[in-house]
Amino acid sequence: MPDSQAAGGNISTPIELRAVGISKSFGERTVLRGISLQAHRGDLVCIVGGSGSGKTVLMHILAGLIEPDTGTVEAADHSTPGAPLVRLFELDRDQLERVRLSWAVVFQRNALFSGSVRENIALLLREHAAMSTDDTRELTESQITDLARRSLIDAALDPDEVLDKDRDTLSGGMAKRVAIARAIAIDPALIFYDEPTTGLDPVISGRIHELVFNTHHQPRSGGARRTSIIVTHDKDLLRRLEPRVVMLYEGRAIFDGPYRSFVSIREGPAGEYLRAMPVLQSRVI
């Protein structure tokens, strides 16, 4: 698909991720039906839709965690000069892991490991350094601690307060911020978020809205722009971010465009979904 014809994105900047014709079924249940979208460097994209519309499945495919039945996913390989696009599901395991070195995923349930906040961030940093082909990426303990402290500060947390806290003592909101801090620590080019405010009260959700906003707009080292892809049903998060919105309905992308155009829809599945969003949100508080 030529760039000018691909769905969405700022065509004046390089493509970070592109999916074409993605379909996926589980047994006799078809979840995704021929979805195409792309994100350019610096794009902020929210994927929305009702329960069972395929949002999380699509994100997992885009992140290389699930292989589609049909279609292709291409991503920028930042380990290669010029960051050329490569087809994710034609790569071997080592090649895929090298591409994913530039990504971070914040899962709905945070996916923090047993142990302290320091150990959670340190483990990811060590794994990231071990997989890097750059010998200068070997990190000392003091460097790891410094990176962990800086990432916690970026996530609006006090390192002196939380660095040595055990995962099991963290509140839901603090665990989410630690998960985002862990993602920030590796300075990713692309961050995926899966339902970042599900299960949180309105006050804590508001703090996560600000953190996601600030993380997206904070330049990477060297000044490069970050790309964010967020699965959400949180109307207030959409209002805060004003992102590009992709809406899924019955496995298809029925809308791909600016936030202000999306919220102006009054009819059809998108209009019904918008009217239901506050109800959907209130059910998970």
Short mmCIF file of C-alpha atoms in Angstrom, two decimals:
data_model
loop_
_atom_site.label_atom_id
_atom_site.label_comp_id
_atom_site.label_asym_id
_atom_site.label_seq_id
_atom_site.Cartn_x
_atom_site.Cartn_y
_atom_site.Cartn_z
CA MET A 1 0.00 0.00 0.00
CA PRO A 2 1.52 3.37 -0.97
CA ASP A 3 2.05 5.74 1.95
CA SER A 4 -0.46 8.23 0.58
CA GLN A 5 -3.16 5.58 0.55
CA ALA A 6 -2.49 4.01 3.93
CA ALA A 7 -4.92 4.82 6.71
CA GLY A 8 -4.10 7.67 9.06
CA GLY A 9 -0.88 9.24 10.22
CA ASN A 10 1.21 12.31 9.49
CA ILE A 11 2.71 11.56 6.07
CA SER A 12 5.45 14.17 6.55
CA THR A 13 7.25 11.96 9.09
CA PRO A 14 8.64 8.41 8.83
CA ILE A 15 6.34 5.46 9.38
CA GLU A 16 6.77 3.76 12.75
CA LEU A 17 4.23 0.96 12.31
CA ARG A 18 1.99 -0.17 9.47
CA ALA A 19 -0.63 -2.92 9.35
CA VAL A 20 -2.39 -3.99 6.16
CA GLY A 21 -5.37 -6.34 5.85
CA ILE A 22 -5.19 -7.79 9.37
CA SER A 23 -7.68 -10.59 10.09
CA LYS A 24 -7.77 -12.92 13.07
CA SER A 25 -10.09 -15.69 14.22
CA PHE A 26 -10.16 -17.89 17.29
CA GLY A 27 -11.92 -21.10 16.34
CA GLU A 28 -15.16 -20.13 14.61
CA ARG A 29 -15.14 -16.61 16.10
CA THR A 30 -13.74 -13.94 13.78
CA VAL A 31 -12.32 -11.06 15.84
CA LEU A 32 -10.64 -8.86 13.22
CA ARG A 33 -11.68 -8.43 9.60
CA GLY A 34 -9.21 -6.84 7.18
CA ILE A 35 -7.97 -3.96 9.34
CA SER A 36 -5.38 -1.54 7.94
CA LEU A 37 -3.76 1.34 9.80
CA GLN A 38 -0.43 3.01 10.23
CA ALA A 39 1.29 5.24 12.73
CA HIS A 40 3.99 7.74 11.85
CA ARG A 41 6.75 8.76 14.22
CA GLY A 42 5.29 10.98 16.94
CA ASP A 43 1.69 9.87 16.36
CA LEU A 44 -0.68 9.45 19.31
CA VAL A 45 -3.32 6.88 18.42
CA CYS A 46 -6.17 5.60 20.58
CA ILE A 47 -7.98 2.42 19.57
CA VAL A 48 -11.55 2.32 20.91
CA GLY A 49 -14.59 0.11 20.55
CA GLY A 50 -17.09 -1.91 22.53
CA SER A 51 -16.33 -5.04 24.50
CA GLY A 52 -15.29 -7.84 22.15
CA SER A 53 -14.55 -5.52 19.24
CA GLY A 54 -10.96 -6.79 18.99
CA LYS A 55 -9.04 -3.82 20.45
CA THR A 56 -6.61 -5.78 22.60
CA VAL A 57 -6.16 -8.51 19.99
CA LEU A 58 -5.24 -5.85 17.45
CA MET A 59 -2.75 -4.26 19.85
CA HIS A 60 -1.14 -7.64 20.54
CA ILE A 61 -0.78 -8.23 16.80
CA LEU A 62 0.72 -4.78 16.26
CA ALA A 63 3.16 -5.50 19.11
CA GLY A 64 4.22 -8.80 17.57
CA LEU A 65 2.72 -10.87 20.39
CA ILE A 66 0.05 -12.64 18.31
CA GLU A 67 0.36 -13.57 14.63
CA PRO A 68 -2.59 -12.64 12.38
CA ASP A 69 -4.28 -15.17 10.13
CA THR A 70 -3.92 -12.83 7.16
CA GLY A 71 -2.28 -9.47 6.56
CA THR A 72 1.11 -7.92 7.30
CA VAL A 73 2.60 -5.79 10.06
CA GLU A 74 5.66 -3.68 9.30
CA ALA A 75 7.65 -1.76 11.90
CA ALA A 76 10.64 0.56 11.94
CA ASP A 77 13.82 -1.30 12.89
CA HIS A 78 15.68 1.25 14.99
CA SER A 79 18.62 -1.14 15.39
CA THR A 80 19.47 -0.50 11.71
CA PRO A 81 20.61 2.88 10.35
CA GLY A 82 17.67 4.73 8.84
CA ALA A 83 15.16 2.58 10.75
CA PRO A 84 13.82 0.73 7.68
CA LEU A 85 10.46 -1.00 7.81
CA VAL A 86 10.60 -4.77 8.34
CA ARG A 87 7.79 -7.33 8.28
CA LEU A 88 7.41 -8.55 11.86
CA PHE A 89 6.10 -12.02 11.18
CA GLU A 90 8.78 -12.82 8.61
CA LEU A 91 11.52 -12.29 11.21
CA ASP A 92 13.09 -15.00 13.33
CA ARG A 93 12.85 -14.73 17.10
CA ASP A 94 16.16 -12.89 17.55
CA GLN A 95 15.38 -10.42 14.76
CA LEU A 96 11.93 -9.72 16.23
CA GLU A 97 13.40 -9.15 19.70
CA ARG A 98 15.90 -6.70 18.21
CA VAL A 99 13.08 -4.67 16.64
CA ARG A 100 11.13 -4.76 19.90
CA LEU A 101 14.10 -3.33 21.83
CA SER A 102 12.72 0.06 20.82
CA TRP A 103 9.25 -0.69 22.17
CA ALA A 104 7.58 -0.87 25.58
CA VAL A 105 4.20 -2.38 26.48
CA VAL A 106 2.16 -1.27 29.50
CA PHE A 107 -0.29 -4.10 30.05
CA GLN A 108 -3.74 -3.69 31.58
CA ARG A 109 -2.70 -5.63 34.69
CA ASN A 110 0.75 -3.97 34.71
CA ALA A 111 2.73 -7.27 34.51
CA LEU A 112 5.07 -6.31 37.35
CA PHE A 113 7.33 -9.10 38.54
CA SER A 114 7.53 -10.35 42.12
CA GLY A 115 10.01 -8.22 44.03
CA SER A 116 10.74 -4.55 44.60
CA VAL A 117 10.16 -1.61 42.28
CA ARG A 118 13.95 -1.32 41.91
CA GLU A 119 14.18 -5.00 40.86
CA ASN A 120 11.35 -4.61 38.36
CA ILE A 121 13.00 -1.70 36.58
CA ALA A 122 16.51 -3.18 36.88
CA LEU A 123 15.45 -6.50 35.32
CA LEU A 124 14.03 -4.80 32.24
CA LEU A 125 17.11 -2.58 31.90
CA ARG A 126 19.46 -5.59 32.16
CA GLU A 127 17.45 -7.59 29.61
CA HIS A 128 17.39 -4.60 27.29
CA ALA A 129 21.16 -4.12 27.63
CA ALA A 130 21.85 -7.85 27.14
CA MET A 131 19.90 -7.97 23.87
CA SER A 132 21.46 -4.78 22.50
CA THR A 133 24.22 -5.17 19.90
CA ASP A 134 25.89 -2.04 21.29
CA ASP A 135 28.60 -3.07 23.77
CA THR A 136 28.34 0.31 25.48
CA ARG A 137 24.88 -0.68 26.72
CA GLU A 138 26.32 -2.85 29.54
CA LEU A 139 25.11 -1.10 32.68
CA THR A 140 26.63 -0.84 36.13
CA GLU A 141 24.49 -1.05 39.26
CA SER A 142 24.88 2.68 39.84
CA GLN A 143 23.74 3.41 36.28
CA ILE A 144 20.72 1.14 36.73
CA THR A 145 19.77 2.88 39.96
CA ASP A 146 20.17 6.29 38.34
CA LEU A 147 17.98 5.30 35.37
CA ALA A 148 15.38 3.81 37.71
CA ARG A 149 15.26 6.96 39.83
CA ARG A 150 14.93 9.21 36.78
CA SER A 151 12.15 7.09 35.28
CA LEU A 152 10.23 7.16 38.58
CA ILE A 153 10.57 10.95 38.73
CA ASP A 154 9.29 11.14 35.14
CA ALA A 155 6.33 9.04 36.29
CA ALA A 156 5.59 11.56 39.08
CA LEU A 157 6.80 9.21 41.81
CA ASP A 158 9.28 9.85 44.63
CA PRO A 159 12.16 7.38 44.20
CA ASP A 160 13.06 7.55 47.88
CA GLU A 161 9.52 6.50 48.73
CA VAL A 162 8.86 3.74 46.22
CA LEU A 163 12.17 2.33 44.93
CA ASP A 164 12.40 -0.38 47.58
CA LYS A 165 8.66 -1.05 47.93
CA ASP A 166 7.55 -4.58 47.13
CA ARG A 167 5.19 -5.03 44.19
CA ASP A 168 2.53 -6.53 46.44
CA THR A 169 2.36 -3.39 48.62
CA LEU A 170 1.59 -1.02 45.73
CA SER A 171 -1.86 0.48 45.22
CA GLY A 172 -3.46 0.08 41.81
CA GLY A 173 -2.59 3.60 40.75
CA MET A 174 0.99 3.38 42.00
CA ALA A 175 1.49 0.00 40.29
CA LYS A 176 0.30 1.55 37.01
CA ARG A 177 2.73 4.46 37.39
CA VAL A 178 5.56 2.03 38.18
CA ALA A 179 4.68 0.05 35.04
CA ILE A 180 4.88 3.25 33.01
CA ALA A 181 8.14 4.24 34.75
CA ARG A 182 9.58 0.85 33.81
CA ALA A 183 8.60 1.50 30.20
CA ILE A 184 10.13 5.00 30.23
CA ALA A 185 13.42 3.63 31.62
CA ILE A 186 14.38 2.05 28.28
CA ASP A 187 13.60 5.27 26.35
CA PRO A 188 11.32 3.52 23.81
CA ALA A 189 10.45 4.86 20.38
CA LEU A 190 6.99 3.29 20.66
CA ILE A 191 4.84 2.62 23.71
CA PHE A 192 1.73 0.43 23.67
CA TYR A 193 -0.81 0.90 26.48
CA ASP A 194 -3.63 -1.60 27.07
CA GLU A 195 -6.52 0.02 28.99
CA PRO A 196 -4.25 2.16 31.21
CA THR A 197 -7.05 3.42 33.50
CA THR A 198 -9.25 0.33 33.85
CA GLY A 199 -10.15 -0.33 37.47
CA LEU A 200 -8.85 3.01 38.77
CA ASP A 201 -10.92 5.67 40.53
CA PRO A 202 -11.47 9.05 38.81
CA VAL A 203 -8.76 10.88 40.76
CA ILE A 204 -6.07 8.27 40.04
CA SER A 205 -7.27 7.98 36.45
CA GLY A 206 -6.74 11.72 36.04
CA ARG A 207 -3.13 11.34 37.19
CA ILE A 208 -2.60 8.54 34.68
CA HIS A 209 -4.09 10.75 31.95
CA GLU A 210 -1.46 13.40 32.73
CA LEU A 211 1.33 10.83 32.88
CA VAL A 212 0.42 9.30 29.51
CA PHE A 213 0.15 12.79 27.98
CA ASN A 214 3.50 13.92 29.41
CA THR A 215 5.26 10.66 28.51
CA HIS A 216 4.12 10.93 24.91
CA HIS A 217 5.21 14.54 24.53
CA GLN A 218 8.53 14.13 26.34
CA PRO A 219 11.25 13.81 23.65
CA ARG A 220 13.43 10.73 23.66
CA SER A 221 17.16 11.05 24.22
CA GLY A 222 18.54 12.84 21.18
CA GLY A 223 15.26 14.74 20.72
CA ALA A 224 13.36 12.14 18.69
CA ARG A 225 9.57 12.07 19.01
CA ARG A 226 7.83 9.13 20.67
CA THR A 227 4.89 7.19 19.19
CA SER A 228 2.04 6.00 21.43
CA ILE A 229 -0.70 3.47 20.67
CA ILE A 230 -3.37 3.19 23.37
CA VAL A 231 -6.30 0.81 23.72
CA THR A 232 -8.94 2.51 25.87
CA HIS A 233 -12.61 3.06 26.60
CA ASP A 234 -11.90 6.07 28.83
CA LYS A 235 -13.71 9.11 27.44
CA ASP A 236 -11.84 11.45 29.78
CA LEU A 237 -8.49 10.10 28.56
CA LEU A 238 -9.55 10.81 24.97
CA ARG A 239 -10.56 14.33 25.98
CA ARG A 240 -7.18 14.95 27.64
CA LEU A 241 -5.08 13.52 24.82
CA GLU A 242 -7.15 14.61 21.79
CA PRO A 243 -5.50 11.81 19.80
CA ARG A 244 -6.14 10.29 16.45
CA VAL A 245 -8.94 7.79 17.09
CA VAL A 246 -9.42 4.39 15.46
CA MET A 247 -12.77 2.78 16.30
CA LEU A 248 -13.39 -0.93 15.86
CA TYR A 249 -16.86 -2.34 15.38
CA GLU A 250 -17.62 -5.99 14.67
CA GLY A 251 -13.95 -6.54 13.84
CA ARG A 252 -13.63 -3.68 11.36
CA ALA A 253 -12.16 -0.19 11.62
CA ILE A 254 -15.20 2.04 11.01
CA PHE A 255 -13.48 5.32 11.92
CA ASP A 256 -9.90 6.57 11.67
CA GLY A 257 -9.43 10.27 12.19
CA PRO A 258 -9.01 13.23 14.54
CA TYR A 259 -10.54 13.24 18.02
CA ARG A 260 -12.71 16.29 17.32
CA SER A 261 -14.23 14.63 14.26
CA PHE A 262 -14.87 11.46 16.25
CA VAL A 263 -16.69 13.15 19.14
CA SER A 264 -18.89 15.07 16.72
CA ILE A 265 -20.46 11.84 15.40
CA ARG A 266 -24.09 11.49 16.46
CA GLU A 267 -25.41 8.54 14.43
CA GLY A 268 -24.54 4.91 13.78
CA PRO A 269 -22.32 2.59 15.86
CA ALA A 270 -19.82 5.36 16.66
CA GLY A 271 -22.54 7.68 17.94
CA GLU A 272 -24.04 4.92 20.08
CA TYR A 273 -20.61 4.04 21.46
CA LEU A 274 -19.87 7.66 22.38
CA ARG A 275 -23.13 7.96 24.28
CA ALA A 276 -22.35 4.71 26.15
CA MET A 277 -18.73 5.54 27.04
CA PRO A 278 -19.45 7.25 30.41
CA VAL A 279 -21.56 4.23 31.39
CA LEU A 280 -18.80 1.85 30.36
CA GLN A 281 -16.31 3.85 32.41
CA SER A 282 -18.48 3.95 35.52
CA ARG A 283 -18.73 0.16 35.54
CA VAL A 284 -15.00 -0.28 36.14
CA ILE A 285 -14.47 2.38 38.84
#
